[in-house]
């Protein structure tokens, strides 16, 4: 391009104008250049004039609106007719020229004005995520990758800076510029937050020390051309302290605060002038520090921090106005230490400030009652807790589930189960009233927050006071009110039952947990182990004895044996760790717990060391844990122990667990060996009347066998010949199942259950279609009839389990692909 050339658009055609060249671009036709120039300059002048006129008119209109607005706001008629909602104080920012100290207009309300809270930024508050959810969010949102990139930039920049300073020191020169550009402080703070949210606090601290080292080197050896470096700020330290508190390490948070105080830019009470780089703690940082004191129970330190915020002149924080979070955190410190008198003084100070308390304030106060004897209340007196609840309602603060949980827990500490039930009735009354105010279509699914905690506290209070029957009734009546027990609820009831020797009812609760797929907690696990050990010791002492009184006492207490407790405990531990509700919310693929086999084995070894002989249920529970973990060697070893016993024989559940373990381990040979042994066992006991129910092998066992064969066939380490032979075996099993031949005991399988099982039928269909794909020009010598395989696949999709088509097969991609191939073959056959 020539420097004087101009390209512009005129009537959607591009022209190239030049004072030295009068040619045109190739895209346009011949045209007079002088005429084009005149029209172009006229067009530009018209556009500029029209824009100026529009801006002039808009400015005039804005001035008119501002003038009339000021006149309206300043007139007396507007001030005299301003109406404020009840309990709301007018704001100077909202109404210009209005005297906010005047009396409220008549008819506004008799309850007086309420202090209007300061407007804050709009924050979307969600439920607090647990640790695993926060980790997943960090990795899924890409925050982790950005944090690692920032860490790498800091590391590389620090190494390059040290090397450059070393070379310049040897040469006696001053550094001109940094070798590499460092990331900004905001990026570094975001990286610290990402590492902390991912439960890697140590990595966040390492990044902070690198940042401080970079800042120190830049201050001692500044370059000629100034460049910004990530020097730690108040946000840096607040981020580290908050993540340390979330990790449950308050001592580390206090140490981080002390490191911030050692910074040269940290404020001092004697300083009057502060720069933009000064570190001046705000109320948020002070609340984090007070939270650390609260977790450690340091009431004196927390009170001193509050006094510094109010009066100023302290070493930690300047004079800052405390908020409701500050007072709630101080009350939490009183609750941790059990100091009710100090908590009441804090409440009085809060009332004098005019800050409106919230539900957490009263919940913490209620939870502090009856922890130890104080001047305000005795150790067994829950009256003050009900007074707090009454005051809370009088101030129109809505109690939540945590409030009622704290109230009922106080009644439990005072051994007043009657008052605990009263607190539960108050919760149900409030829930029914709130539910009645909901729309008709939302009443059935109304959810009261943290309600299960109140039920758990009531069950625990009744159990500790000796009202076990009431506790059991409350436990089984929870679903009627739309509340379902969790691990803590079940553990509390089981602990109370075991303490009173009611082992059979505790096993009923354990069976309920197994049915609802609720994993036992560590406390329940230990309690059941202790109870089983005591039962085993009792049985060993009275084995073959003649003590009639001891036997009668045992019969009066319970008839549960130690082996039953061990068996139920092993079966409960072998269940999936997540409940059904969690499985519906979590759409990810469920992974096996690596510690499950260890826990079951520990119970099994404890049972044998206590002198209790395991029964078949215990061995099956151990085999189930082996199948989930894929430990086929351990499963075969346990099966050998069952076969070595003269009183036990493996049943269908035993063989099923061994086959599943072999399938997960990729050992199809062990799966076939176990299946053949199961068939021989079923045929050998066919003539015995007591084992007639074992005549037929279940569909689950066949599904486990077929899945093991297909999983091994899809293994990338095997050759194609072995893969084809495995698919051929699956197809032969299907043909034998249809003809009810004796091949691999297919005549012992009930075909109707197989035809109704979509998962097993999908595995067969996938095997047939996969085998058909092997038949090509290079595999003509395999002697596989492609037409026969296609007819088998077309006949499979005619069963009732595939009536819904692909709508229910989208998640299983191989089966969905096989189903589409079978549909295509069916259409080709019809045509």
PDB file of N, CA and C in Angstrom, residues 185-238:
ATOM      1  N   UNK A 185      -0.849  -9.377  41.740  1.00  0.00           N
ATOM      2  CA  UNK A 185      -1.191  -9.820  43.091  1.00  0.00           C
ATOM      3  C   UNK A 185      -2.566 -10.463  43.122  1.00  0.00           C
ATOM      4  N   UNK A 186      -3.469 -10.012  42.251  1.00  0.00           N
ATOM      5  CA  UNK A 186      -4.797 -10.632  42.220  1.00  0.00           C
ATOM      6  C   UNK A 186      -4.721 -12.071  41.733  1.00  0.00           C
ATOM      7  N   UNK A 187      -3.913 -12.318  40.740  1.00  0.00           N
ATOM      8  CA  UNK A 187      -3.738 -13.685  40.265  1.00  0.00           C
ATOM      9  C   UNK A 187      -3.113 -14.566  41.338  1.00  0.00           C
ATOM     10  N   UNK A 188      -2.164 -14.013  42.088  1.00  0.00           N
ATOM     11  CA  UNK A 188      -1.532 -14.792  43.162  1.00  0.00           C
ATOM     12  C   UNK A 188      -2.526 -15.089  44.285  1.00  0.00           C
ATOM     13  N   UNK A 189      -3.345 -14.116  44.652  1.00  0.00           N
ATOM     14  CA  UNK A 189      -4.350 -14.352  45.694  1.00  0.00           C
ATOM     15  C   UNK A 189      -5.374 -15.390  45.250  1.00  0.00           C
ATOM     16  N   UNK A 190      -5.753 -15.351  43.975  1.00  0.00           N
ATOM     17  CA  UNK A 190      -6.674 -16.368  43.460  1.00  0.00           C
ATOM     18  C   UNK A 190      -6.039 -17.748  43.482  1.00  0.00           C
ATOM     19  N   UNK A 191      -4.738 -17.816  43.200  1.00  0.00           N
ATOM     20  CA  UNK A 191      -4.040 -19.104  43.268  1.00  0.00           C
ATOM     21  C   UNK A 191      -3.985 -19.623  44.695  1.00  0.00           C
ATOM     22  N   UNK A 192      -3.751 -18.729  45.658  1.00  0.00           N
ATOM     23  CA  UNK A 192      -3.752 -19.143  47.065  1.00  0.00           C
ATOM     24  C   UNK A 192      -5.118 -19.692  47.469  1.00  0.00           C
ATOM     25  N   UNK A 193      -6.178 -19.018  47.029  1.00  0.00           N
ATOM     26  CA  UNK A 193      -7.526 -19.504  47.343  1.00  0.00           C
ATOM     27  C   UNK A 193      -7.807 -20.854  46.695  1.00  0.00           C
ATOM     28  N   UNK A 194      -7.334 -21.055  45.483  1.00  0.00           N
ATOM     29  CA  UNK A 194      -7.561 -22.335  44.802  1.00  0.00           C
ATOM     30  C   UNK A 194      -6.836 -23.472  45.500  1.00  0.00           C
ATOM     31  N   UNK A 195      -5.598 -23.249  45.881  1.00  0.00           N
ATOM     32  CA  UNK A 195      -4.862 -24.285  46.611  1.00  0.00           C
ATOM     33  C   UNK A 195      -5.518 -24.585  47.960  1.00  0.00           C
ATOM     34  N   UNK A 196      -5.986 -23.545  48.635  1.00  0.00           N
ATOM     35  CA  UNK A 196      -6.652 -23.767  49.914  1.00  0.00           C
ATOM     36  C   UNK A 196      -7.961 -24.502  49.770  1.00  0.00           C
ATOM     37  N   UNK A 197      -8.756 -24.163  48.757  1.00  0.00           N
ATOM     38  CA  UNK A 197     -10.022 -24.862  48.532  1.00  0.00           C
ATOM     39  C   UNK A 197      -9.809 -26.305  48.121  1.00  0.00           C
ATOM     40  N   UNK A 198      -8.681 -26.603  47.493  1.00  0.00           N
ATOM     41  CA  UNK A 198      -8.365 -27.974  47.098  1.00  0.00           C
ATOM     42  C   UNK A 198      -7.709 -28.765  48.220  1.00  0.00           C
ATOM     43  N   UNK A 199      -7.752 -28.227  49.454  1.00  0.00           N
ATOM     44  CA  UNK A 199      -7.207 -28.909  50.633  1.00  0.00           C
ATOM     45  C   UNK A 199      -5.697 -29.117  50.504  1.00  0.00           C
ATOM     46  N   UNK A 200      -5.024 -28.149  49.916  1.00  0.00           N
ATOM     47  CA  UNK A 200      -3.571 -28.195  49.804  1.00  0.00           C
ATOM     48  C   UNK A 200      -3.013 -26.907  50.409  1.00  0.00           C
ATOM     49  N   UNK A 201      -3.201 -26.776  51.731  1.00  0.00           N
ATOM     50  CA  UNK A 201      -2.779 -25.561  52.415  1.00  0.00           C
ATOM     51  C   UNK A 201      -1.260 -25.409  52.400  1.00  0.00           C
ATOM     52  N   UNK A 202      -0.545 -26.512  52.461  1.00  0.00           N
ATOM     53  CA  UNK A 202       0.914 -26.440  52.452  1.00  0.00           C
ATOM     54  C   UNK A 202       1.424 -25.832  51.149  1.00  0.00           C
ATOM     55  N   UNK A 203       0.798 -26.171  50.049  1.00  0.00           N
ATOM     56  CA  UNK A 203       1.221 -25.607  48.755  1.00  0.00           C
ATOM     57  C   UNK A 203       0.908 -24.121  48.691  1.00  0.00           C
ATOM     58  N   UNK A 204      -0.221 -23.727  49.285  1.00  0.00           N
ATOM     59  CA  UNK A 204      -0.552 -22.305  49.322  1.00  0.00           C
ATOM     60  C   UNK A 204       0.471 -21.531  50.151  1.00  0.00           C
ATOM     61  N   UNK A 205       0.904 -22.095  51.271  1.00  0.00           N
ATOM     62  CA  UNK A 205       1.910 -21.421  52.096  1.00  0.00           C
ATOM     63  C   UNK A 205       3.255 -21.330  51.375  1.00  0.00           C
ATOM     64  N   UNK A 206       3.607 -22.351  50.645  1.00  0.00           N
ATOM     65  CA  UNK A 206       4.855 -22.296  49.876  1.00  0.00           C
ATOM     66  C   UNK A 206       4.807 -21.194  48.821  1.00  0.00           C
ATOM     67  N   UNK A 207       3.669 -21.046  48.171  1.00  0.00           N
ATOM     68  CA  UNK A 207       3.528 -19.973  47.192  1.00  0.00           C
ATOM     69  C   UNK A 207       3.631 -18.606  47.864  1.00  0.00           C
ATOM     70  N   UNK A 208       3.059 -18.498  49.067  1.00  0.00           N
ATOM     71  CA  UNK A 208       3.144 -17.216  49.787  1.00  0.00           C
ATOM     72  C   UNK A 208       4.597 -16.876  50.112  1.00  0.00           C
ATOM     73  N   UNK A 209       5.380 -17.847  50.569  1.00  0.00           N
ATOM     74  CA  UNK A 209       6.775 -17.567  50.916  1.00  0.00           C
ATOM     75  C   UNK A 209       7.584 -17.179  49.673  1.00  0.00           C
ATOM     76  N   UNK A 210       7.247 -17.742  48.525  1.00  0.00           N
ATOM     77  CA  UNK A 210       7.922 -17.322  47.295  1.00  0.00           C
ATOM     78  C   UNK A 210       7.545 -15.889  46.933  1.00  0.00           C
ATOM     79  N   UNK A 211       6.270 -15.553  47.139  1.00  0.00           N
ATOM     80  CA  UNK A 211       5.851 -14.175  46.887  1.00  0.00           C
ATOM     81  C   UNK A 211       6.594 -13.209  47.805  1.00  0.00           C
ATOM     82  N   UNK A 212       6.731 -13.559  49.068  1.00  0.00           N
ATOM     83  CA  UNK A 212       7.428 -12.674  50.004  1.00  0.00           C
ATOM     84  C   UNK A 212       8.912 -12.553  49.658  1.00  0.00           C
ATOM     85  N   UNK A 213       9.489 -13.633  49.166  1.00  0.00           N
ATOM     86  CA  UNK A 213      10.899 -13.584  48.787  1.00  0.00           C
ATOM     87  C   UNK A 213      11.106 -12.693  47.574  1.00  0.00           C
ATOM     88  N   UNK A 214      10.176 -12.766  46.616  1.00  0.00           N
ATOM     89  CA  UNK A 214      10.254 -11.885  45.444  1.00  0.00           C
ATOM     90  C   UNK A 214      10.131 -10.432  45.865  1.00  0.00           C
ATOM     91  N   UNK A 215       9.171 -10.162  46.788  1.00  0.00           N
ATOM     92  CA  UNK A 215       9.000  -8.779  47.251  1.00  0.00           C
ATOM     93  C   UNK A 215      10.238  -8.285  47.994  1.00  0.00           C
ATOM     94  N   UNK A 216      10.858  -9.155  48.793  1.00  0.00           N
ATOM     95  CA  UNK A 216      12.075  -8.751  49.507  1.00  0.00           C
ATOM     96  C   UNK A 216      13.221  -8.456  48.577  1.00  0.00           C
ATOM     97  N   UNK A 217      13.411  -9.269  47.543  1.00  0.00           N
ATOM     98  CA  UNK A 217      14.487  -9.027  46.584  1.00  0.00           C
ATOM     99  C   UNK A 217      14.265  -7.743  45.793  1.00  0.00           C
ATOM    100  N   UNK A 218      13.015  -7.456  45.464  1.00  0.00           N
ATOM    101  CA  UNK A 218      12.723  -6.242  44.702  1.00  0.00           C
ATOM    102  C   UNK A 218      12.950  -4.985  45.538  1.00  0.00           C
ATOM    103  N   UNK A 219      12.722  -5.067  46.847  1.00  0.00           N
ATOM    104  CA  UNK A 219      12.955  -3.903  47.707  1.00  0.00           C
ATOM    105  C   UNK A 219      14.441  -3.673  47.943  1.00  0.00           C
ATOM    106  N   UNK A 220      15.189  -4.762  48.121  1.00  0.00           N
ATOM    107  CA  UNK A 220      16.621  -4.598  48.379  1.00  0.00           C
ATOM    108  C   UNK A 220      17.423  -4.319  47.113  1.00  0.00           C
ATOM    109  N   UNK A 221      16.953  -4.789  45.974  1.00  0.00           N
ATOM    110  CA  UNK A 221      17.663  -4.577  44.705  1.00  0.00           C
ATOM    111  C   UNK A 221      16.673  -4.070  43.655  1.00  0.00           C
ATOM    112  N   UNK A 222      16.228  -2.841  43.778  1.00  0.00           N
ATOM    113  CA  UNK A 222      15.259  -2.334  42.797  1.00  0.00           C
ATOM    114  C   UNK A 222      15.913  -2.117  41.440  1.00  0.00           C
ATOM    115  N   UNK A 223      15.216  -2.426  40.359  1.00  0.00           N
ATOM    116  CA  UNK A 223      15.789  -2.196  39.011  1.00  0.00           C
ATOM    117  C   UNK A 223      15.698  -0.728  38.615  1.00  0.00           C
ATOM    118  N   UNK A 224      16.376  -0.391  37.577  1.00  0.00           N
ATOM    119  CA  UNK A 224      16.330   0.979  37.081  1.00  0.00           C
ATOM    120  C   UNK A 224      14.937   1.319  36.568  1.00  0.00           C
ATOM    121  N   UNK A 225      14.364   0.419  35.803  1.00  0.00           N
ATOM    122  CA  UNK A 225      13.007   0.594  35.290  1.00  0.00           C
ATOM    123  C   UNK A 225      12.049  -0.174  36.215  1.00  0.00           C
ATOM    124  N   UNK A 226      11.221   0.547  36.936  1.00  0.00           N
ATOM    125  CA  UNK A 226      10.361  -0.084  37.948  1.00  0.00           C
ATOM    126  C   UNK A 226       9.364  -1.037  37.303  1.00  0.00           C
ATOM    127  N   UNK A 227       9.188  -2.186  37.932  1.00  0.00           N
ATOM    128  CA  UNK A 227       8.196  -3.169  37.500  1.00  0.00           C
ATOM    129  C   UNK A 227       7.443  -3.677  38.722  1.00  0.00           C
ATOM    130  N   UNK A 228       6.123  -3.921  38.604  1.00  0.00           N
ATOM    131  CA  UNK A 228       5.353  -4.397  39.763  1.00  0.00           C
ATOM    132  C   UNK A 228       5.680  -5.852  40.089  1.00  0.00           C
ATOM    133  N   UNK A 229       5.698  -6.139  41.370  1.00  0.00           N
ATOM    134  CA  UNK A 229       5.923  -7.499  41.853  1.00  0.00           C
ATOM    135  C   UNK A 229       4.772  -7.862  42.790  1.00  0.00           C
ATOM    136  N   UNK A 230       4.458  -9.155  42.914  1.00  0.00           N
ATOM    137  CA  UNK A 230       3.330  -9.561  43.773  1.00  0.00           C
ATOM    138  C   UNK A 230       3.687  -9.484  45.249  1.00  0.00           C
ATOM    139  N   UNK A 231       3.610  -8.292  45.818  1.00  0.00           N
ATOM    140  CA  UNK A 231       3.882  -8.117  47.240  1.00  0.00           C
ATOM    141  C   UNK A 231       2.629  -8.480  48.038  1.00  0.00           C
ATOM    142  N   UNK A 232       2.737  -9.258  49.126  1.00  0.00           N
ATOM    143  CA  UNK A 232       1.557  -9.682  49.895  1.00  0.00           C
ATOM    144  C   UNK A 232       0.775  -8.500  50.441  1.00  0.00           C
ATOM    145  N   UNK A 233      -0.537  -8.592  50.370  1.00  0.00           N
ATOM    146  CA  UNK A 233      -1.440  -7.561  50.862  1.00  0.00           C
ATOM    147  C   UNK A 233      -2.344  -8.156  51.939  1.00  0.00           C
ATOM    148  N   UNK A 234      -3.290  -7.362  52.393  1.00  0.00           N
ATOM    149  CA  UNK A 234      -4.242  -7.838  53.399  1.00  0.00           C
ATOM    150  C   UNK A 234      -5.090  -8.983  52.860  1.00  0.00           C
ATOM    151  N   UNK A 235      -5.447  -8.917  51.586  1.00  0.00           N
ATOM    152  CA  UNK A 235      -6.233  -9.999  50.982  1.00  0.00           C
ATOM    153  C   UNK A 235      -5.437 -11.299  50.968  1.00  0.00           C
ATOM    154  N   UNK A 236      -4.136 -11.197  50.769  1.00  0.00           N
ATOM    155  CA  UNK A 236      -3.290 -12.392  50.780  1.00  0.00           C
ATOM    156  C   UNK A 236      -3.362 -13.104  52.127  1.00  0.00           C
ATOM    157  N   UNK A 237      -3.167 -12.346  53.193  1.00  0.00           N
ATOM    158  CA  UNK A 237      -3.183 -12.951  54.529  1.00  0.00           C
ATOM    159  C   UNK A 237      -4.585 -13.403  54.921  1.00  0.00           C
ATOM    160  N   UNK A 238      -5.607 -12.636  54.552  1.00  0.00           N
ATOM    161  CA  UNK A 238      -6.979 -13.048  54.866  1.00  0.00           C
ATOM    162  C   UNK A 238      -7.340 -14.346  54.156  1.00  0.00           C
TER     163      UNK A 238
END
